[in-house]
Amino acid sequence: MKKLSTVIIILILEIVFHNMNYVNAQPDPKLDELNKVSDYKNNKGTMGNVMNLYTSPPVEGRGVINSRQFLSHDLIFPIEYKSYNEVKTELENTELANNYKDKKVDIFGVPYFYTCIIPKSEPDINQNFGGCCMYGGLTFNSSENERDKLITVQVTIDNRQSLGFTITTNKNMVTIQELDYKARHWLTKEKKLYEFDGSAFESGYIKFTEKNNTSFWFDLFPKKELVPFVPYK
């Protein structure tokens, strides 16, 4: 029988995270606190939606300004993505949305839903919703001439086997979402972190460590109750 493995992804960062007020420092989890792929599969869940989340191309934009707003905590941008021409991002609260409203921003994220934006005109039963929706992913616009910054990602498997790779960003201030996507995207393509029917691993977490040694982590796998998996904040 194949031994089930635990994977730990660690990013040690020399750059500034954006909106760190919304993330609390955490001690490392114990292994029995992590969600297990086998529990999720036993509950008739698949990793198809998770895999799609981290293999689909991200929404990206530089120096864009929102074109409109639907709710007080969201902003809608004229960004083309696949066959859509608008992207709506939902922020933590109204204050954060107002902070970015009508200003040039950079955007990076992955849609969690499609055909989710109400048309500009008042909708009727014959109109179709359009666009795609994502969470967060905004920073104030940075210079187009910023040099790429290399970030080393350390991967530990069962506290023994380890590997490393690099991801890049050309921003001085970056969102957790961007680095999380880039790390999981690489591991999904190269090490089968997510497959339709499961994973090459049983459990794991991704950990971010800042220069002041403050760290926080996210479980790599959904809770067994979240069947089917729908991307969430």
mmCIF file of C-alpha atoms in Angstrom:
data_model
loop_
_atom_site.group_PDB
_atom_site.id
_atom_site.type_symbol
_atom_site.label_atom_id
_atom_site.label_comp_id
_atom_site.label_asym_id
_atom_site.label_seq_id
_atom_site.Cartn_x
_atom_site.Cartn_y
_atom_site.Cartn_z
ATOM 1 C CA MET A 1 0.000 0.000 0.000
ATOM 2 C CA LYS A 2 1.288 3.455 -0.907
ATOM 3 C CA LYS A 3 2.400 5.478 2.098
ATOM 4 C CA LEU A 4 0.426 8.693 2.458
ATOM 5 C CA SER A 5 2.616 11.798 2.692
ATOM 6 C CA THR A 6 2.385 15.222 4.277
ATOM 7 C CA VAL A 7 3.731 18.155 2.273
ATOM 8 C CA ILE A 8 4.793 21.470 3.816
ATOM 9 C CA ILE A 9 5.366 24.494 1.567
ATOM 10 C CA ILE A 10 7.351 27.381 3.082
ATOM 11 C CA LEU A 11 7.879 30.846 1.599
ATOM 12 C CA ILE A 12 10.386 33.091 3.391
ATOM 13 C CA LEU A 13 9.812 36.626 2.197
ATOM 14 C CA GLU A 14 11.901 39.766 1.919
ATOM 15 C CA ILE A 15 9.089 41.783 0.362
ATOM 16 C CA VAL A 16 6.055 43.463 1.894
ATOM 17 C CA PHE A 17 2.675 41.778 2.056
ATOM 18 C CA HIS A 18 -0.380 43.868 1.341
ATOM 19 C CA ASN A 19 -3.280 44.117 3.829
ATOM 20 C CA MET A 20 -1.540 42.103 6.516
ATOM 21 C CA ASN A 21 -4.003 43.537 9.045
ATOM 22 C CA TYR A 22 -6.427 40.857 7.895
ATOM 23 C CA VAL A 23 -4.109 37.927 8.659
ATOM 24 C CA ASN A 24 -3.201 36.744 12.150
ATOM 25 C CA ALA A 25 0.135 35.163 13.094
ATOM 26 C CA GLN A 26 -0.203 31.449 13.818
ATOM 27 C CA PRO A 27 1.921 28.664 15.299
ATOM 28 C CA ASP A 28 2.595 25.706 13.005
ATOM 29 C CA PRO A 29 -0.233 23.151 12.985
ATOM 30 C CA LYS A 30 0.013 19.630 14.344
ATOM 31 C CA LEU A 31 -0.383 16.973 11.674
ATOM 32 C CA ASP A 32 -3.620 15.672 13.174
ATOM 33 C CA GLU A 33 -5.100 19.168 12.822
ATOM 34 C CA LEU A 34 -4.758 19.132 9.037
ATOM 35 C CA ASN A 35 -7.500 18.150 6.609
ATOM 36 C CA LYS A 36 -6.954 14.758 4.966
ATOM 37 C CA VAL A 37 -7.454 13.962 1.297
ATOM 38 C CA SER A 38 -8.643 10.434 2.128
ATOM 39 C CA ASP A 39 -11.402 11.818 4.383
ATOM 40 C CA TYR A 40 -12.536 14.110 1.585
ATOM 41 C CA LYS A 41 -12.577 11.279 -0.954
ATOM 42 C CA ASN A 42 -14.432 8.998 1.465
ATOM 43 C CA ASN A 43 -17.091 11.687 1.630
ATOM 44 C CA LYS A 44 -17.424 11.360 -2.178
ATOM 45 C CA GLY A 45 -15.455 14.526 -2.916
ATOM 46 C CA THR A 46 -13.020 15.103 -5.780
ATOM 47 C CA MET A 47 -10.241 17.665 -6.147
ATOM 48 C CA GLY A 48 -11.384 18.709 -9.619
ATOM 49 C CA ASN A 49 -12.498 22.205 -8.628
ATOM 50 C CA VAL A 50 -9.356 22.784 -6.555
ATOM 51 C CA MET A 51 -7.186 21.600 -9.438
ATOM 52 C CA ASN A 52 -8.980 23.946 -11.844
ATOM 53 C CA LEU A 53 -8.486 26.841 -9.439
ATOM 54 C CA TYR A 54 -4.700 26.431 -9.481
ATOM 55 C CA THR A 55 -4.216 25.440 -13.123
ATOM 56 C CA SER A 56 -6.461 28.055 -14.754
ATOM 57 C CA PRO A 57 -4.684 31.241 -15.850
ATOM 58 C CA PRO A 58 -4.955 34.068 -13.308
ATOM 59 C CA VAL A 59 -6.697 37.380 -13.800
ATOM 60 C CA GLU A 60 -3.981 40.017 -14.207
ATOM 61 C CA GLY A 61 -4.050 43.760 -14.775
ATOM 62 C CA ARG A 62 -1.630 46.672 -14.322
ATOM 63 C CA GLY A 63 -2.660 50.273 -13.740
ATOM 64 C CA VAL A 64 -6.396 49.651 -14.164
ATOM 65 C CA ILE A 65 -9.242 51.725 -12.705
ATOM 66 C CA ASN A 66 -12.621 50.302 -11.773
ATOM 67 C CA SER A 67 -15.377 51.100 -14.253
ATOM 68 C CA ARG A 68 -18.278 50.639 -11.853
ATOM 69 C CA GLN A 69 -19.440 49.119 -8.586
ATOM 70 C CA PHE A 70 -22.380 46.900 -7.645
ATOM 71 C CA LEU A 71 -22.194 46.481 -3.847
ATOM 72 C CA SER A 72 -20.332 48.740 -1.440
ATOM 73 C CA HIS A 73 -17.598 46.137 -0.830
ATOM 74 C CA ASP A 74 -16.846 45.216 -4.456
ATOM 75 C CA LEU A 75 -15.301 46.836 -7.536
ATOM 76 C CA ILE A 76 -15.776 45.973 -11.219
ATOM 77 C CA PHE A 77 -12.880 46.352 -13.671
ATOM 78 C CA PRO A 78 -12.818 46.424 -17.511
ATOM 79 C CA ILE A 79 -10.401 43.494 -17.777
ATOM 80 C CA GLU A 80 -10.650 40.806 -20.439
ATOM 81 C CA TYR A 81 -10.423 37.243 -19.160
ATOM 82 C CA LYS A 82 -11.140 34.315 -21.457
ATOM 83 C CA SER A 83 -14.434 35.220 -23.163
ATOM 84 C CA TYR A 84 -15.413 37.835 -20.566
ATOM 85 C CA ASN A 85 -14.723 41.568 -20.562
ATOM 86 C CA GLU A 86 -15.350 42.428 -16.909
ATOM 87 C CA VAL A 87 -13.948 41.203 -13.593
ATOM 88 C CA LYS A 88 -15.569 41.838 -10.222
ATOM 89 C CA THR A 89 -13.481 41.545 -7.075
ATOM 90 C CA GLU A 90 -15.046 41.322 -3.620
ATOM 91 C CA LEU A 91 -13.121 43.040 -0.832
ATOM 92 C CA GLU A 92 -13.105 42.433 2.927
ATOM 93 C CA ASN A 93 -15.302 45.469 3.633
ATOM 94 C CA THR A 94 -16.586 48.795 2.298
ATOM 95 C CA GLU A 95 -13.624 50.722 3.722
ATOM 96 C CA LEU A 96 -11.168 48.631 1.731
ATOM 97 C CA ALA A 97 -13.219 49.003 -1.453
ATOM 98 C CA ASN A 98 -13.315 52.786 -1.011
ATOM 99 C CA ASN A 99 -9.545 52.759 -0.550
ATOM 100 C CA TYR A 100 -9.085 51.463 -4.118
ATOM 101 C CA LYS A 101 -12.107 53.015 -5.792
ATOM 102 C CA ASP A 102 -11.280 55.268 -8.779
ATOM 103 C CA LYS A 103 -7.530 54.743 -8.318
ATOM 104 C CA LYS A 104 -4.979 52.939 -10.479
ATOM 105 C CA VAL A 105 -4.415 49.436 -9.146
ATOM 106 C CA ASP A 106 -2.690 46.192 -10.035
ATOM 107 C CA ILE A 107 -4.839 43.085 -9.858
ATOM 108 C CA PHE A 108 -3.965 39.396 -9.563
ATOM 109 C CA GLY A 109 -6.391 36.633 -8.705
ATOM 110 C CA VAL A 110 -8.241 33.529 -9.766
ATOM 111 C CA PRO A 111 -11.987 33.543 -10.535
ATOM 112 C CA TYR A 112 -14.209 31.491 -8.268
ATOM 113 C CA PHE A 113 -17.338 31.972 -10.405
ATOM 114 C CA TYR A 114 -18.399 33.022 -13.902
ATOM 115 C CA THR A 115 -21.420 34.851 -15.392
ATOM 116 C CA CYS A 116 -21.812 36.510 -12.009
ATOM 117 C CA ILE A 117 -21.939 40.248 -12.841
ATOM 118 C CA ILE A 118 -25.212 42.078 -13.400
ATOM 119 C CA PRO A 119 -25.198 43.998 -16.712
ATOM 120 C CA LYS A 120 -24.796 47.781 -16.638
ATOM 121 C CA SER A 121 -28.412 48.276 -17.658
ATOM 122 C CA GLU A 122 -31.211 47.119 -15.393
ATOM 123 C CA PRO A 123 -31.477 43.349 -15.961
ATOM 124 C CA ASP A 124 -34.629 41.675 -17.153
ATOM 125 C CA ILE A 125 -35.491 38.022 -17.649
ATOM 126 C CA ASN A 126 -33.992 38.045 -21.155
ATOM 127 C CA GLN A 127 -30.576 39.379 -20.134
ATOM 128 C CA ASN A 128 -27.647 37.164 -19.260
ATOM 129 C CA PHE A 129 -25.215 37.871 -16.470
ATOM 130 C CA GLY A 130 -21.596 38.189 -17.591
ATOM 131 C CA GLY A 131 -18.034 38.545 -16.350
ATOM 132 C CA CYS A 132 -16.179 36.602 -13.699
ATOM 133 C CA CYS A 133 -15.771 37.110 -9.961
ATOM 134 C CA MET A 134 -12.800 36.818 -7.600
ATOM 135 C CA TYR A 135 -11.814 37.789 -4.070
ATOM 136 C CA GLY A 136 -9.339 40.551 -3.183
ATOM 137 C CA GLY A 137 -6.132 40.578 -5.205
ATOM 138 C CA LEU A 138 -5.633 44.365 -5.373
ATOM 139 C CA THR A 139 -2.560 46.506 -4.721
ATOM 140 C CA PHE A 140 -1.902 50.113 -5.661
ATOM 141 C CA ASN A 141 -0.267 50.424 -9.071
ATOM 142 C CA SER A 142 3.500 49.974 -9.020
ATOM 143 C CA SER A 143 6.053 50.981 -11.625
ATOM 144 C CA GLU A 144 6.069 48.996 -14.859
ATOM 145 C CA ASN A 145 9.876 49.040 -14.640
ATOM 146 C CA GLU A 146 10.152 47.123 -11.367
ATOM 147 C CA ARG A 147 12.639 44.291 -11.595
ATOM 148 C CA ASP A 148 11.479 40.736 -11.033
ATOM 149 C CA LYS A 149 12.053 39.572 -7.482
ATOM 150 C CA LEU A 150 12.893 35.903 -6.954
ATOM 151 C CA ILE A 151 11.193 34.143 -4.050
ATOM 152 C CA THR A 152 12.477 30.745 -2.998
ATOM 153 C CA VAL A 153 9.857 28.166 -2.116
ATOM 154 C CA GLN A 154 10.996 25.357 0.182
ATOM 155 C CA VAL A 155 9.046 22.094 0.154
ATOM 156 C CA THR A 156 9.336 19.419 2.839
ATOM 157 C CA ILE A 157 7.720 15.998 2.489
ATOM 158 C CA ASP A 158 7.330 13.891 5.637
ATOM 159 C CA ASN A 159 10.050 15.968 7.337
ATOM 160 C CA ARG A 160 12.698 14.247 5.194
ATOM 161 C CA GLN A 161 12.583 14.736 1.483
ATOM 162 C CA SER A 162 12.847 18.348 0.379
ATOM 163 C CA LEU A 163 12.981 20.320 -2.832
ATOM 164 C CA GLY A 164 12.997 23.947 -3.820
ATOM 165 C CA PHE A 165 11.938 26.168 -6.682
ATOM 166 C CA THR A 166 11.506 29.878 -7.324
ATOM 167 C CA ILE A 167 8.562 32.073 -8.184
ATOM 168 C CA THR A 168 8.713 35.713 -9.241
ATOM 169 C CA THR A 169 6.865 38.979 -8.753
ATOM 170 C CA ASN A 170 7.677 42.434 -10.080
ATOM 171 C CA LYS A 171 5.859 44.243 -7.272
ATOM 172 C CA ASN A 172 7.298 45.883 -4.172
ATOM 173 C CA MET A 173 4.061 45.104 -2.358
ATOM 174 C CA VAL A 174 2.377 41.790 -3.165
ATOM 175 C CA THR A 175 -0.770 39.956 -2.107
ATOM 176 C CA ILE A 176 -0.735 36.590 -0.390
ATOM 177 C CA GLN A 177 -3.100 35.403 -3.113
ATOM 178 C CA GLU A 178 -0.515 35.956 -5.857
ATOM 179 C CA LEU A 179 2.265 34.029 -4.107
ATOM 180 C CA ASP A 180 -0.106 31.287 -2.963
ATOM 181 C CA TYR A 181 -1.356 30.771 -6.522
ATOM 182 C CA LYS A 182 2.136 30.689 -8.033
ATOM 183 C CA ALA A 183 3.447 28.170 -5.486
ATOM 184 C CA ARG A 184 0.449 25.829 -5.737
ATOM 185 C CA HIS A 185 0.337 26.173 -9.541
ATOM 186 C CA TRP A 186 3.935 24.913 -9.815
ATOM 187 C CA LEU A 187 3.372 22.032 -7.402
ATOM 188 C CA THR A 188 0.160 20.991 -9.126
ATOM 189 C CA LYS A 189 1.844 20.842 -12.539
ATOM 190 C CA GLU A 190 5.137 19.324 -11.386
ATOM 191 C CA LYS A 191 4.259 17.223 -8.315
ATOM 192 C CA LYS A 192 0.523 16.504 -8.665
ATOM 193 C CA LEU A 193 -0.491 18.495 -5.609
ATOM 194 C CA TYR A 194 -4.040 18.446 -6.991
ATOM 195 C CA GLU A 195 -5.504 15.846 -9.344
ATOM 196 C CA PHE A 196 -9.126 15.317 -10.283
ATOM 197 C CA ASP A 197 -9.499 12.258 -8.063
ATOM 198 C CA GLY A 198 -7.231 13.351 -5.211
ATOM 199 C CA SER A 199 -3.594 14.274 -4.668
ATOM 200 C CA ALA A 200 -0.133 12.769 -4.536
ATOM 201 C CA PHE A 201 -0.249 13.764 -0.849
ATOM 202 C CA GLU A 202 -2.532 13.045 2.091
ATOM 203 C CA SER A 203 -2.264 16.365 3.933
ATOM 204 C CA GLY A 204 -0.247 19.554 4.015
ATOM 205 C CA TYR A 205 -0.108 23.287 4.497
ATOM 206 C CA ILE A 206 1.471 26.366 2.958
ATOM 207 C CA LYS A 207 3.318 28.692 5.324
ATOM 208 C CA PHE A 208 4.393 32.303 4.817
ATOM 209 C CA THR A 209 7.213 33.745 6.940
ATOM 210 C CA GLU A 210 8.050 37.457 6.925
ATOM 211 C CA LYS A 211 11.362 39.162 7.699
ATOM 212 C CA ASN A 212 10.343 39.678 11.335
ATOM 213 C CA ASN A 213 9.681 35.901 11.621
ATOM 214 C CA THR A 214 5.930 36.418 11.826
ATOM 215 C CA SER A 215 4.310 33.455 10.102
ATOM 216 C CA PHE A 216 0.880 32.171 9.157
ATOM 217 C CA TRP A 217 -0.369 29.185 7.193
ATOM 218 C CA PHE A 218 -3.275 27.796 5.194
ATOM 219 C CA ASP A 219 -4.378 24.179 4.870
ATOM 220 C CA LEU A 220 -3.777 22.885 1.335
ATOM 221 C CA PHE A 221 -6.882 20.708 1.277
ATOM 222 C CA PRO A 222 -10.595 21.330 1.914
ATOM 223 C CA LYS A 223 -12.502 20.079 4.926
ATOM 224 C CA LYS A 224 -14.314 16.809 4.350
ATOM 225 C CA GLU A 225 -17.667 18.562 4.838
ATOM 226 C CA LEU A 226 -17.062 20.859 1.847
ATOM 227 C CA VAL A 227 -18.404 18.517 -0.813
ATOM 228 C CA PRO A 228 -18.581 19.683 -3.505
ATOM 229 C CA PHE A 229 -15.692 22.114 -3.074
ATOM 230 C CA VAL A 230 -16.500 25.729 -3.926
ATOM 231 C CA PRO A 231 -13.663 28.296 -3.669
ATOM 232 C CA TYR A 232 -14.112 30.506 -0.651
ATOM 233 C CA LYS A 233 -12.318 33.344 1.129
#
